[in-house]
Coordinates of C-alpha atoms in Angstrom, one line a residue:
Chain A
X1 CA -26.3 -22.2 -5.9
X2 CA -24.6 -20.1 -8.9
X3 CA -22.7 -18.8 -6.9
X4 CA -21.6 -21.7 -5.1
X5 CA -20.6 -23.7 -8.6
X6 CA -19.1 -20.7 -9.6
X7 CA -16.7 -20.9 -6.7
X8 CA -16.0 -24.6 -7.6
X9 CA -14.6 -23.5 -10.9
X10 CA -12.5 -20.9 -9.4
X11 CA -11.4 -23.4 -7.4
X12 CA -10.4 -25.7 -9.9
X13 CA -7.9 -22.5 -11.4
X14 CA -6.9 -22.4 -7.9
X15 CA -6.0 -25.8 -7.7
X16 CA -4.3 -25.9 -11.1
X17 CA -1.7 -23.5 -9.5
X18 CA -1.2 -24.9 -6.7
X19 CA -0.4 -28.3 -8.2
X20 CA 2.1 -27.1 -10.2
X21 CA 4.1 -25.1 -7.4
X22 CA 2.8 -28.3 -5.1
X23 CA 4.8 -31.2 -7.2
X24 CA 7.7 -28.8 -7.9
X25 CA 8.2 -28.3 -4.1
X26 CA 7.2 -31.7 -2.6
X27 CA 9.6 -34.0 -5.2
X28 CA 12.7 -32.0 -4.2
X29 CA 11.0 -31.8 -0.5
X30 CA 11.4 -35.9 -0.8
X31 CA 14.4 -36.2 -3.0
X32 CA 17.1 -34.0 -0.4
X33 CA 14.5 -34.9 2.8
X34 CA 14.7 -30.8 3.8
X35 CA 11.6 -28.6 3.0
X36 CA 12.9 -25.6 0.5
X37 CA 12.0 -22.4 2.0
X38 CA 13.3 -20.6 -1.2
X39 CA 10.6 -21.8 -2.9
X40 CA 8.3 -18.7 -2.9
X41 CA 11.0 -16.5 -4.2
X42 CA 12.1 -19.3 -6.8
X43 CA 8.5 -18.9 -8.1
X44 CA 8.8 -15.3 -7.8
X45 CA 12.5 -15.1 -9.9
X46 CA 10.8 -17.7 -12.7
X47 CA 7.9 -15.2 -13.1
X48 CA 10.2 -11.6 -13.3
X49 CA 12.3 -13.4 -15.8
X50 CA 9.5 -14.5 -17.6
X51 CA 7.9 -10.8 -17.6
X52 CA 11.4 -9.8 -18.6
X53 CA 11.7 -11.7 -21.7
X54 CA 8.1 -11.1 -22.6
X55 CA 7.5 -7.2 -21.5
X56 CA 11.0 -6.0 -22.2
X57 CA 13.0 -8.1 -24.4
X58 CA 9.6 -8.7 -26.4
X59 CA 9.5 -12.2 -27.1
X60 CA 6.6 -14.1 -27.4
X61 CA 5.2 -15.1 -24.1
X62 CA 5.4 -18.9 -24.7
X63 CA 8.9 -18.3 -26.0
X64 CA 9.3 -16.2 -23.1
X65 CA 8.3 -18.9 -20.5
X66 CA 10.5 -21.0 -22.0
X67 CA 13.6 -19.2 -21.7
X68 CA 12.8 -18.6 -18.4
X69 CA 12.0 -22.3 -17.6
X70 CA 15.4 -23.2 -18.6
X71 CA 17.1 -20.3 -16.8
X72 CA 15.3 -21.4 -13.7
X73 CA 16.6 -25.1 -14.2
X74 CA 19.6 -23.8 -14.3
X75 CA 19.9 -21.1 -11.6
X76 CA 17.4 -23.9 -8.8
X77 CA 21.0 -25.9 -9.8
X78 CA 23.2 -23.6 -9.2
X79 CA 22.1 -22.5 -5.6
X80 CA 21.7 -26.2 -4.4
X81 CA 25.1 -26.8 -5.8
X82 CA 26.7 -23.6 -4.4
X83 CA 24.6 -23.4 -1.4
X84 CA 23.1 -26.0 -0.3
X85 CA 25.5 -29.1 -0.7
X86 CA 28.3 -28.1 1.3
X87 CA 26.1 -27.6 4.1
X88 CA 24.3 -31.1 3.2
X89 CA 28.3 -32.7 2.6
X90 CA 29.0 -31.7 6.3
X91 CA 26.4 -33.7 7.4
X92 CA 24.2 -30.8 8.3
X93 CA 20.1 -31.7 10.2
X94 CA 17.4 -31.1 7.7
X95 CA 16.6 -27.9 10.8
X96 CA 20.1 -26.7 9.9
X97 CA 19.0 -26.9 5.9
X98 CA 15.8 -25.6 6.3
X99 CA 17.0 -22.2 8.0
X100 CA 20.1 -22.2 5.0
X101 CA 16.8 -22.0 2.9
X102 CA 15.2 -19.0 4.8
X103 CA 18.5 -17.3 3.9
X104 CA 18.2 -18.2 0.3
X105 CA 15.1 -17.1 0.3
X106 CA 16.1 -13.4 2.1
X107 CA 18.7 -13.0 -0.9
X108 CA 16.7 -13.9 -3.6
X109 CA 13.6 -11.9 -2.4
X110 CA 16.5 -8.4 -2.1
X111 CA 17.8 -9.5 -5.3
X112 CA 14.3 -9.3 -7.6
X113 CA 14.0 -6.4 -4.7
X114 CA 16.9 -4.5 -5.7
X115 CA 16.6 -5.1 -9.6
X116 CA 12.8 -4.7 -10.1
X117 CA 11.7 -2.4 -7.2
X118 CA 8.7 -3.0 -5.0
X119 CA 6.1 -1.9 -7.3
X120 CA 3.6 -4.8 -9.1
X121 CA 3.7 -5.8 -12.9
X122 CA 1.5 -7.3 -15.2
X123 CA 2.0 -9.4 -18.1
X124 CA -1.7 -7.7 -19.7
X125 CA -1.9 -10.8 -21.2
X126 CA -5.4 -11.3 -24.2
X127 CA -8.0 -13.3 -23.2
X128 CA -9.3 -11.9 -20.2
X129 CA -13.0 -11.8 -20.9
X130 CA -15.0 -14.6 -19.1
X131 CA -16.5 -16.9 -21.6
X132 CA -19.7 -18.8 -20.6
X133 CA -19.0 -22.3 -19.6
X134 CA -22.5 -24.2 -18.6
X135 CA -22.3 -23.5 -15.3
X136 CA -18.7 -22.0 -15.0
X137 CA -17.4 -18.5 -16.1
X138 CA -13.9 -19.0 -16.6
X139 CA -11.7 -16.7 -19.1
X140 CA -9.6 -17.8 -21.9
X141 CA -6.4 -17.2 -19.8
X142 CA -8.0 -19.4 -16.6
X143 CA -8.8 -22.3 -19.1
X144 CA -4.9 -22.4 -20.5
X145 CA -3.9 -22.4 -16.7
X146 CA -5.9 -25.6 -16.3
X147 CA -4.9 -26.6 -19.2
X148 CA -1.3 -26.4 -19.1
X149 CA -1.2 -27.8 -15.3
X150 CA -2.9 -30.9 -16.0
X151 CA -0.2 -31.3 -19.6
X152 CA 2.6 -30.5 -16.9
X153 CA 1.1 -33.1 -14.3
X154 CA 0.7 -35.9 -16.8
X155 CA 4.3 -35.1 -18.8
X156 CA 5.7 -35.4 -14.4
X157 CA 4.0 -39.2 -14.4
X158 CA 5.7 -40.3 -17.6
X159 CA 8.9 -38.5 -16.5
X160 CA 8.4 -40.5 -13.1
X161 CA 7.1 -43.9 -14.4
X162 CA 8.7 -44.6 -18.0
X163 CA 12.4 -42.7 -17.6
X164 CA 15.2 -44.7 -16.4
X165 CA 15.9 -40.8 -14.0
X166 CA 12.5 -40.4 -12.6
X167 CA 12.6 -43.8 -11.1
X168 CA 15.7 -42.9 -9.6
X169 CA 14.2 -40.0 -8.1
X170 CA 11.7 -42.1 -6.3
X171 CA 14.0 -44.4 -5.2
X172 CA 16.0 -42.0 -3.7
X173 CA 12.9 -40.4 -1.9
X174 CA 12.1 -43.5 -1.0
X175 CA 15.2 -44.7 0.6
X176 CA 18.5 -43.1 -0.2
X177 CA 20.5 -45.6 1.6
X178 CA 19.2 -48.6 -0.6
X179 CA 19.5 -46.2 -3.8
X180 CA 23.2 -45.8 -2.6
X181 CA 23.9 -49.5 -2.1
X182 CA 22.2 -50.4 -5.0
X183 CA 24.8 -48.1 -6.9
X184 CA 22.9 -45.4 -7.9
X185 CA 24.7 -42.4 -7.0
X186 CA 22.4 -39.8 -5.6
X187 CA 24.3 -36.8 -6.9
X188 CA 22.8 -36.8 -10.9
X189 CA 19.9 -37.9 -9.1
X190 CA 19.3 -34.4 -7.0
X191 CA 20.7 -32.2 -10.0
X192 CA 17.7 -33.4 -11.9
X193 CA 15.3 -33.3 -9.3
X194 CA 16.5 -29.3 -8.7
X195 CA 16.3 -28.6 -12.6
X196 CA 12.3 -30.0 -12.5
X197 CA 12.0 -28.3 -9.8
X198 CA 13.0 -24.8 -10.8
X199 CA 10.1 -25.8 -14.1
X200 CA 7.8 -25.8 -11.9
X201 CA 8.5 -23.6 -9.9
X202 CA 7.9 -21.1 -12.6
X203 CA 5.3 -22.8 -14.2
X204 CA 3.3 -22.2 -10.6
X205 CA 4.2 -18.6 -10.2
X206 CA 3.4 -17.6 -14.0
X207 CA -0.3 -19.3 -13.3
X208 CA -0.2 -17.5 -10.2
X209 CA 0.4 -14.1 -11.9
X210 CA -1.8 -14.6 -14.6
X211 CA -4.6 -15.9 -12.5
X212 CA -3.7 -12.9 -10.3
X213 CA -3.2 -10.5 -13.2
X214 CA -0.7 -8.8 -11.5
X215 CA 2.7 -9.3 -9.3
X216 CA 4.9 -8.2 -6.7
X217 CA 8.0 -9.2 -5.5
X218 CA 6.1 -10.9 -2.8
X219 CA 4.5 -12.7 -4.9
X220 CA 5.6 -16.1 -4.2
X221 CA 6.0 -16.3 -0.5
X222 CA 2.6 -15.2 0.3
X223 CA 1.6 -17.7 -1.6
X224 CA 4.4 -20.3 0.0
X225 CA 2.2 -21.6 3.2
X226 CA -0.6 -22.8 1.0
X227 CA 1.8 -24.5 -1.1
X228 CA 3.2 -26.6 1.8
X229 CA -0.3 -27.2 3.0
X230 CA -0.8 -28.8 -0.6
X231 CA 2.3 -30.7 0.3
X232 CA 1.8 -31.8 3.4
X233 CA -1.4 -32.7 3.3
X234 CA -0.6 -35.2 0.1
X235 CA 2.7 -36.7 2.2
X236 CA 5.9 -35.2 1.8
X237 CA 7.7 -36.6 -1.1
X238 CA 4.5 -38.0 -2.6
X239 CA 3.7 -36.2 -6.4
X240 CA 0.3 -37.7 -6.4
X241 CA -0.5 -37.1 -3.0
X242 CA 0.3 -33.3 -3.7
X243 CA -1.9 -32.9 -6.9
X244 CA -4.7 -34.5 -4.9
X245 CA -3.8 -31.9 -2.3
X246 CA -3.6 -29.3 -4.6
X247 CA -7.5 -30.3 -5.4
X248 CA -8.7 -30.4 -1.9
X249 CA -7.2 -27.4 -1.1
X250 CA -7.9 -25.3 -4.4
X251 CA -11.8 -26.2 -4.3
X252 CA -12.5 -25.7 -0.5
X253 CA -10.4 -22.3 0.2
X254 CA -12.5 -20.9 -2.9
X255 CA -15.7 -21.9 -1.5
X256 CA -15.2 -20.9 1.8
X257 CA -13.9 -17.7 0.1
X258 CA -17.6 -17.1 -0.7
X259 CA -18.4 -16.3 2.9
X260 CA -15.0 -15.6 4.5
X261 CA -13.4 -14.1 1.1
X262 CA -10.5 -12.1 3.8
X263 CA -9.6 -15.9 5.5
X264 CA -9.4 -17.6 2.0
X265 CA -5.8 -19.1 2.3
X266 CA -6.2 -19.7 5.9
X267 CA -8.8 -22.0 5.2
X268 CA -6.0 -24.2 3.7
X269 CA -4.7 -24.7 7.2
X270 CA -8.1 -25.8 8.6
X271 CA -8.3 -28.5 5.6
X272 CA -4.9 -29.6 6.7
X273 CA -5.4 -29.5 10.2
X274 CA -8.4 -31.6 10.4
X275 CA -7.5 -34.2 7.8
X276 CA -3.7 -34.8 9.6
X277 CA -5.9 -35.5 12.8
X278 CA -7.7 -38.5 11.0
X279 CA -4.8 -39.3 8.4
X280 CA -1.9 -38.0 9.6
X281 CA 0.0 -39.7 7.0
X282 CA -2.1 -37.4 4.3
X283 CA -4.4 -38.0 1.8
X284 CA -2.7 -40.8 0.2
X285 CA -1.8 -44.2 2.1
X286 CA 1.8 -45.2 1.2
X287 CA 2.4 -48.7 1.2
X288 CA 4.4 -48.2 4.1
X289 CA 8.0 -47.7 4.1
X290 CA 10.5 -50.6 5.0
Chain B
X1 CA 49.6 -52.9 3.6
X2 CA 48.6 -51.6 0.0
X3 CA 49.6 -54.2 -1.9
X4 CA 46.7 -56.4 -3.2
X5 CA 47.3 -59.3 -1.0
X6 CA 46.4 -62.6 -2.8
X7 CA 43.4 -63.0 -5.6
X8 CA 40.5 -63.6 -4.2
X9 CA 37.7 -61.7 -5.2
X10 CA 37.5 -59.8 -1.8
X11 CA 40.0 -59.5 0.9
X12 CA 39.5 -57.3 4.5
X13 CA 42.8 -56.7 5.5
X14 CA 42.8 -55.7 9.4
X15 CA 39.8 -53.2 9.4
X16 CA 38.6 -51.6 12.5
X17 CA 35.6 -49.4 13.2
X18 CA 34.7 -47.8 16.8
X19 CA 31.0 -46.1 17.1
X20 CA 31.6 -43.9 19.9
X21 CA 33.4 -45.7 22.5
X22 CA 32.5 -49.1 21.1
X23 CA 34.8 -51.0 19.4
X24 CA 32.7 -53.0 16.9
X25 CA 35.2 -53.9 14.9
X26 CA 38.9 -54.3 16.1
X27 CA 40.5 -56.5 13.8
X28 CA 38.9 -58.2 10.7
X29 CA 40.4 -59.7 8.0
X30 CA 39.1 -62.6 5.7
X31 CA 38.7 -63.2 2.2
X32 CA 35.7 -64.7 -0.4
X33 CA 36.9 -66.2 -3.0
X34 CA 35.0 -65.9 -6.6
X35 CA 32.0 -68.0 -6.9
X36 CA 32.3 -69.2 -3.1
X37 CA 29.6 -69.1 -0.5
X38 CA 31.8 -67.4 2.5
X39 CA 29.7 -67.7 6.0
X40 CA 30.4 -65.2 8.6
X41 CA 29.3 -66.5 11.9
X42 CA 29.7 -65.5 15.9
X43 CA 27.5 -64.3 18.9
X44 CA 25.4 -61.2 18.6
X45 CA 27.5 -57.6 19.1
X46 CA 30.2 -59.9 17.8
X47 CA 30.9 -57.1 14.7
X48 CA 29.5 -59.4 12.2
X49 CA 27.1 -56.3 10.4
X50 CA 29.5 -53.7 11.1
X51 CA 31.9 -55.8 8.4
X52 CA 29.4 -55.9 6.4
X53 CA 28.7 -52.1 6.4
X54 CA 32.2 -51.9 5.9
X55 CA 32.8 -54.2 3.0
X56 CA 29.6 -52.7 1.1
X57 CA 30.8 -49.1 1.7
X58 CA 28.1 -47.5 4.3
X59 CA 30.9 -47.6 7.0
X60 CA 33.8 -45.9 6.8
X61 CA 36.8 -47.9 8.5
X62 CA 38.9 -46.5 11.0
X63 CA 41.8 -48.4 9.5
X64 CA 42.7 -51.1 7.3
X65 CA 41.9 -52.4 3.3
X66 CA 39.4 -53.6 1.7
X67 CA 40.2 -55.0 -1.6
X68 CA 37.4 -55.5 -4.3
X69 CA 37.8 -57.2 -7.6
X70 CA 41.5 -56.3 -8.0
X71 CA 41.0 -52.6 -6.7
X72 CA 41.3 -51.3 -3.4
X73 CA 37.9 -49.9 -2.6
X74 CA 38.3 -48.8 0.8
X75 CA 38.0 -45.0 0.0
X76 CA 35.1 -45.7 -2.3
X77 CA 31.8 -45.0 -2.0
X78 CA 28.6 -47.5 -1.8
X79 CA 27.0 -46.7 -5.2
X80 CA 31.0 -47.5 -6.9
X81 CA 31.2 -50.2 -5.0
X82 CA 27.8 -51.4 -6.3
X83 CA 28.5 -50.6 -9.6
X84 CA 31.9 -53.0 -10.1
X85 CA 29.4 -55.9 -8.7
X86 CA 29.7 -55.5 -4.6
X87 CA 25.7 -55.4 -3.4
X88 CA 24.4 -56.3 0.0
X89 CA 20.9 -56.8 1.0
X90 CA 20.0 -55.5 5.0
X91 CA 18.8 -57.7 8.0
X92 CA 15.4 -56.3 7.7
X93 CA 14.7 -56.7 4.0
X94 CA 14.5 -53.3 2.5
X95 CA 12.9 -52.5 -0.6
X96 CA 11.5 -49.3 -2.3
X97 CA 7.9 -49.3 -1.3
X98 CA 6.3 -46.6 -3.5
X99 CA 8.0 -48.4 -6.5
X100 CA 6.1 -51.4 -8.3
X101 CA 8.0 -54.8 -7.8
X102 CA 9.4 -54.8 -11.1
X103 CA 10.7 -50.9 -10.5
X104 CA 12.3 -52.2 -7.7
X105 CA 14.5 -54.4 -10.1
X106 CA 14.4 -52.2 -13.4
X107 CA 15.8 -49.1 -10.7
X108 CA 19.2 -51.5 -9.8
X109 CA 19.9 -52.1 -13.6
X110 CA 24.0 -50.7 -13.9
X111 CA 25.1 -48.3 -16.4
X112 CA 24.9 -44.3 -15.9
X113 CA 23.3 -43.6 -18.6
X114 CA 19.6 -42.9 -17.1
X115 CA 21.4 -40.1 -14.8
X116 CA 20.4 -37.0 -17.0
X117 CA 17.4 -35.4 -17.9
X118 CA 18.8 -34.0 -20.9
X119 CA 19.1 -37.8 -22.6
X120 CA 15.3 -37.6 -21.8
X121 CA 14.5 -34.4 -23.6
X122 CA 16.7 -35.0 -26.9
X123 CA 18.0 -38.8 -26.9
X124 CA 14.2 -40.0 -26.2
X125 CA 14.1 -43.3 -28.4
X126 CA 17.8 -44.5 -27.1
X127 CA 16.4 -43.5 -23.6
X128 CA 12.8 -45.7 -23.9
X129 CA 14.5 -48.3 -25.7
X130 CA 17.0 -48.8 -23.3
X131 CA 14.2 -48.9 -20.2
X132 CA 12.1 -51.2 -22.5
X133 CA 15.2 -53.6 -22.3
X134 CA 15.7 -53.4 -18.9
X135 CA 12.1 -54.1 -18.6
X136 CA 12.1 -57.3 -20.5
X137 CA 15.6 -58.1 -18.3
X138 CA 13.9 -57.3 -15.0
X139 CA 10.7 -59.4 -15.9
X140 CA 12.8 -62.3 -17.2
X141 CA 14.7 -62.1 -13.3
X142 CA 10.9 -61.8 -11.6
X143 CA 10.0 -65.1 -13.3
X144 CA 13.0 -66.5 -12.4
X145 CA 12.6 -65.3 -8.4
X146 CA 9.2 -66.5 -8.9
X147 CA 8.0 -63.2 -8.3
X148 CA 6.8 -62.1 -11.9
X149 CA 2.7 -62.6 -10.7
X150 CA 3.4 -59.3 -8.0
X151 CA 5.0 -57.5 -11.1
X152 CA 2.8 -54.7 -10.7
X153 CA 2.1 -54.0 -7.0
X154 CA 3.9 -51.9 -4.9
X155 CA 6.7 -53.7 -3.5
X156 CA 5.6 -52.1 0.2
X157 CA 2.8 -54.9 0.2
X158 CA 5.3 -58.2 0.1
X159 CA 5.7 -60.0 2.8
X160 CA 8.9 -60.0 4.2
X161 CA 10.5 -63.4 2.5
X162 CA 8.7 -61.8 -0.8
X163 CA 10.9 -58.8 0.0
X164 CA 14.3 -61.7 0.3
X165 CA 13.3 -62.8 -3.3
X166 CA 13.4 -58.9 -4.4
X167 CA 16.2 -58.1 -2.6
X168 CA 18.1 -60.7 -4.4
X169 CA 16.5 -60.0 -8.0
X170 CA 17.6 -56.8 -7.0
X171 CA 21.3 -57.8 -7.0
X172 CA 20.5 -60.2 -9.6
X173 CA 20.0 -57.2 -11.8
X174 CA 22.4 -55.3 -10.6
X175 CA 25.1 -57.7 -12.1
X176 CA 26.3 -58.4 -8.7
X177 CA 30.1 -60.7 -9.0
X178 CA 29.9 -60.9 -4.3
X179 CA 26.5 -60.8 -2.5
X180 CA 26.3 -59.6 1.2
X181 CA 23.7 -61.2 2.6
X182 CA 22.8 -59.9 6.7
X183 CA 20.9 -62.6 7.9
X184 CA 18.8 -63.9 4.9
X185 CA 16.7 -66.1 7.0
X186 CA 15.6 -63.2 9.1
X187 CA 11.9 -62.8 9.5
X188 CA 10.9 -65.2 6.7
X189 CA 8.3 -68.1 6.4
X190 CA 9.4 -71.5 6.4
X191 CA 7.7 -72.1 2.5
X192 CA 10.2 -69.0 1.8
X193 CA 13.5 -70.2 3.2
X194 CA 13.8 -73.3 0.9
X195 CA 12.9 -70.8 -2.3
X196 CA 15.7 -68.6 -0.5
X197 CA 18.1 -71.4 -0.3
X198 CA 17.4 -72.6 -3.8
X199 CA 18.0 -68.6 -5.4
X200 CA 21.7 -68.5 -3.8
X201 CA 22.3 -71.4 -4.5
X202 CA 21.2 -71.0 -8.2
X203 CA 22.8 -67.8 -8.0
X204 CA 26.1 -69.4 -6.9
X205 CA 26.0 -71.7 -10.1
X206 CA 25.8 -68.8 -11.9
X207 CA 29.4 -67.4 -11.0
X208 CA 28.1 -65.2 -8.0
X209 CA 30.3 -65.4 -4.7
X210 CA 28.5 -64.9 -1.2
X211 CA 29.3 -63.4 2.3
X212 CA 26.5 -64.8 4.3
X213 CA 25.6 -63.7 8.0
X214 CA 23.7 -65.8 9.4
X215 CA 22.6 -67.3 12.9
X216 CA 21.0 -70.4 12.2
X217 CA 24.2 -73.3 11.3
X218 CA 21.7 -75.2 9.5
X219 CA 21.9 -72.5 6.8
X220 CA 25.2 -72.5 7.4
X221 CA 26.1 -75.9 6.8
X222 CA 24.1 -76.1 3.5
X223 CA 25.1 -72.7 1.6
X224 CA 29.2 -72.1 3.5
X225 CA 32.0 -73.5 2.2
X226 CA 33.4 -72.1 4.5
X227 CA 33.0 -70.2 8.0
X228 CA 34.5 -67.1 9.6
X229 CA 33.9 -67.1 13.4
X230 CA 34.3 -63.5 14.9
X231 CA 33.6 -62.7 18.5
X232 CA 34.3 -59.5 20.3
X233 CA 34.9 -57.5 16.8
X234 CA 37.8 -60.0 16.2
X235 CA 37.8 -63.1 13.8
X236 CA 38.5 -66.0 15.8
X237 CA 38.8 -68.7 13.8
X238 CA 38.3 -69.5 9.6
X239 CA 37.4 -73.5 8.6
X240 CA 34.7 -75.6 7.5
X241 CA 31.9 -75.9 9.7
X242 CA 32.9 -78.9 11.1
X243 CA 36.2 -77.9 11.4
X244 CA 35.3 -75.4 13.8
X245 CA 33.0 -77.3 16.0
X246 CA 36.0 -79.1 16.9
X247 CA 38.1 -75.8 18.4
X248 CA 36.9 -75.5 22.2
X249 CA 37.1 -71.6 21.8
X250 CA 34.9 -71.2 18.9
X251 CA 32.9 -73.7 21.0
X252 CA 32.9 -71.2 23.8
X253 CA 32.2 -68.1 21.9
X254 CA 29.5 -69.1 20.0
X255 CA 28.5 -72.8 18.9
X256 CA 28.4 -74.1 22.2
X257 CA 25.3 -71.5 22.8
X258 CA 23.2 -72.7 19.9
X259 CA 24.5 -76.5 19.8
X260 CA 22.6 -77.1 23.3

């Protein structure tokens, strides 16, 4: 029974992660309508620079996340602007987009690749030693992951409910045409949804490799099909619906880890597979587009 | 033709549109004047939302002008248009339906300046003061649209006249100087259509000028000025309502149809 509460809290750390890569990856999914997937590697790049600034240049690691949150705004920018939107000006399918992604993807993974070698990293990071919790045995590190998701999740439902820009970013997931019409020009709009979305991007992967305690370039894009299982299981394009994802999923592949520890993340796909067959609009019920 | 031809507040000058090897529009030209109610009548496939595509901005014409407010808009895009006071509503009402009613309205407030996230991080107070004005604004238009008691809920649950009244708080909002409206009686209750009737017509009080599609003549006759009569992507005829009824082949094209 220990054992099985035990896997509840790891699931929870779990689940902290993956709702921070989740939101990053389903708001831009819902804001350009293709899926991103880049997103792996972006993770990846946020948490190299991260260990750069903190390893190598050393900075301190919050003032190291934070450099490397802003270069990651800026870079997620960059490659939609360079990359992405002449394909998406032409008039290009979301199919069409997605696969431009799977090369973004290719030449961000040789980039870190080519800089930082094969070869894993750690951040060796204080705060490793589990601390008794009532019935959970988290360390200090596992508790600032939770932590800082849930301050990350909260600061994305103000951004999205109280500021004039994050209701334009729902609007324009939720119907671009009316945004358009109603004159608000999607461009800004996407710009800001890349820059939140290269945040959290990092923010995911940095959990990841502290949770992890170690990375790899392939760090991100093994992690990439749970991630869109978070996504898709919340409904595309729906923040909430991926944070509630990111619980389902984070709990349940931790528990069934306990018997199957070698199928963990494939449990993610069972989870979505049998809850798309009841709700195959996910976890949470829109109120129905029109 | 790129002179601005006369002063209304928007003139079509002889703008086309083929989808394929349709020709929905062939030849349209007409003209709303400000603060006039403008109908837009004729049989269905008869262009009729095509213009209206065109004149909002979500078609691009094949040829011809479309003049907006004293500036030729025909190469500009839907959110300019929207922003110099050019809105439209749709056929099938169309709201956001993951935002809260008054989102919906607060979201179609002009001016640009809730377009970076920067203002957000280090212009905070300007930036919540601002959306706390637009707030009281957009609560001020849901009381007027009779539509302040759904406030809260996600504007996916309104019925569809509920949706009309947003649609045109929406506008409202938006500052709009010419209102498109695609069939506003579409798929609405009768209890809604008189509250629909009374908001343009309110609206049109207020300075706002109209382009109204619309089937039903009874609509017609109490909102339009005046009528444009297209048929086969051309406009056929321009009058008073009871001008026209008088001309056999607007008779023929259209009125005849629904007069029997």
């Amino acid at each position: 029974m220990s054992f099985f509460i035990q896997a509840i809290g790891f699931g929870l750390v779990t689940a902290a992660v993956l709702a921070l890569a989740g939101v990053g990856l389903t708001l831009q999914f819902g804001v350009t309508n293709y899926a991103n997937f880049a997103y792996g590697d972006m993770m990846t790049l946020g948490v190299y620079l991260t260990w750069v600034f903190f390893a190598i240049a050393h900075l301190t690691f919050v003032l190291a996340l934070l450099l490397a949150l802003v270069c990651m705004a800026a870079i997620c920018v960059a490659t939609a602007e360079v990359i992405m939107r002449p394909f998406v000006l032409r008039g290009s399918p979301p199919l069409i987009l997605l696969i431009v992604t799977f090369g973004v993807s290719l030449i961000l993974n040789s980039i870190i690749l080519a800089i930082w070698g094969a070869g894993s990293e750690a951040f060796q990071l204080p705060g490793t030693q589990p601390l008794d919790l009532g019935p959970f045995l988290l360390t200090p590190l596992q508790l600032l992951i939770i932590g800082t998701s849930v301050a990350a999740m909260f600061v994305v439902h103000l951004l999205l409910t109280r500021t004039s820009m994050g209701k334009r970013m729902r609007a324009v997931s939720d119907n671009r045409e009316l945004a358009r019409v109603s004159g608000i020009s999607p461009t800004p709009v996407i710009r800001a949804t890349w820059a939140l979305t290269g945040v959290l991007a990092t923010l995911g992967g940095v959990a990841l490799a502290v949770d992890a305690s170690q990375f790899s370039p392939g760090l991100g894009e093994g992690f990439l099909f749970a991630i869109f299982a978070v996504v898709i299981l919340g409904g595309v394009g729906k923040p909430y619906g991926a944070m509630l994802g990111a619980l389902v999923v984070g709990v349940v592949t931790e528990v069934i880890g306990l018997w199957i520890p070698q199928y963990k993340l494939d449990v993610a796909f069972v989870v979505l597979i049998v809850v798309l067959l009841f709700r195959p609009e996910g976890l949470i019920r829109s109120a129905g587009k029109a | 033709m790129n002179v601005e031809p006369g002063n209304a507040l928007l003139t079509v000058t002889e703008v086309r549109k083929a989808f394929g090897g349709v020709q929905a529009v062939a030849d349209c030209s007409l003209s709303v004047g400000a603060g006039e109610v403008c109908g837009l009548i004729g049989p269905n496939g008869a262009g009729k939302s095509t213009v209206v595509g065109l004149v909002s901005g979500s078609v691009r014409p094949d040829g011809g002008r479309v003049w907006f407010d004293g500036v030729d808009v025909t190469t500009w895009r839907p959110n300019q248009r929207a922003r110099r006071g050019l809105l439209r509503t749709f056929q099938i009402s169309q709201a956001w339906p993951r935002l809260t009613v008054i989102e919906n309205v607060m979201v179609a407030a002009p001016g640009t300046d809730g377009e970076s996230l920067l203002a957000v991080l280090f212009r905070r107070p300007a930036m919540l003061r601002k959306e706390r004005e637009r707030w009281q604004s957009a609560e001020a238009i849901l009381e007027q649209f009779g539509l302040i008691q759904l406030r809260d809920s996600p504007a996916g649950i309104l019925s569809g006249g509920q949706k009309r009244l947003l649609e045109l708080a929406r506008i409202t909002m938006g500052g709009a100087k010419l209102a498109l409206l695609d069939e506003p009686m579409a798929g609405i209750s009768p209890a809604l259509r008189t509250a629909v009737l009374d908001q343009v017509r309110s609206l049109q009080a207020s300075g706002v000028a109209f382009l109204v599609v619309e089937h039903d003549l009874g609509v017609v006759a109490e909102l339009c000025s005046r009528v444009v009569v297209m048929a086969l992507g051309r406009v056929l005829s321009v009058g008073t309502l009871e001008e026209l009824r008088q001309r056999q082949d607007v008779v023929d094209a259209y009125l005849g149809v629904s007069n029997q």
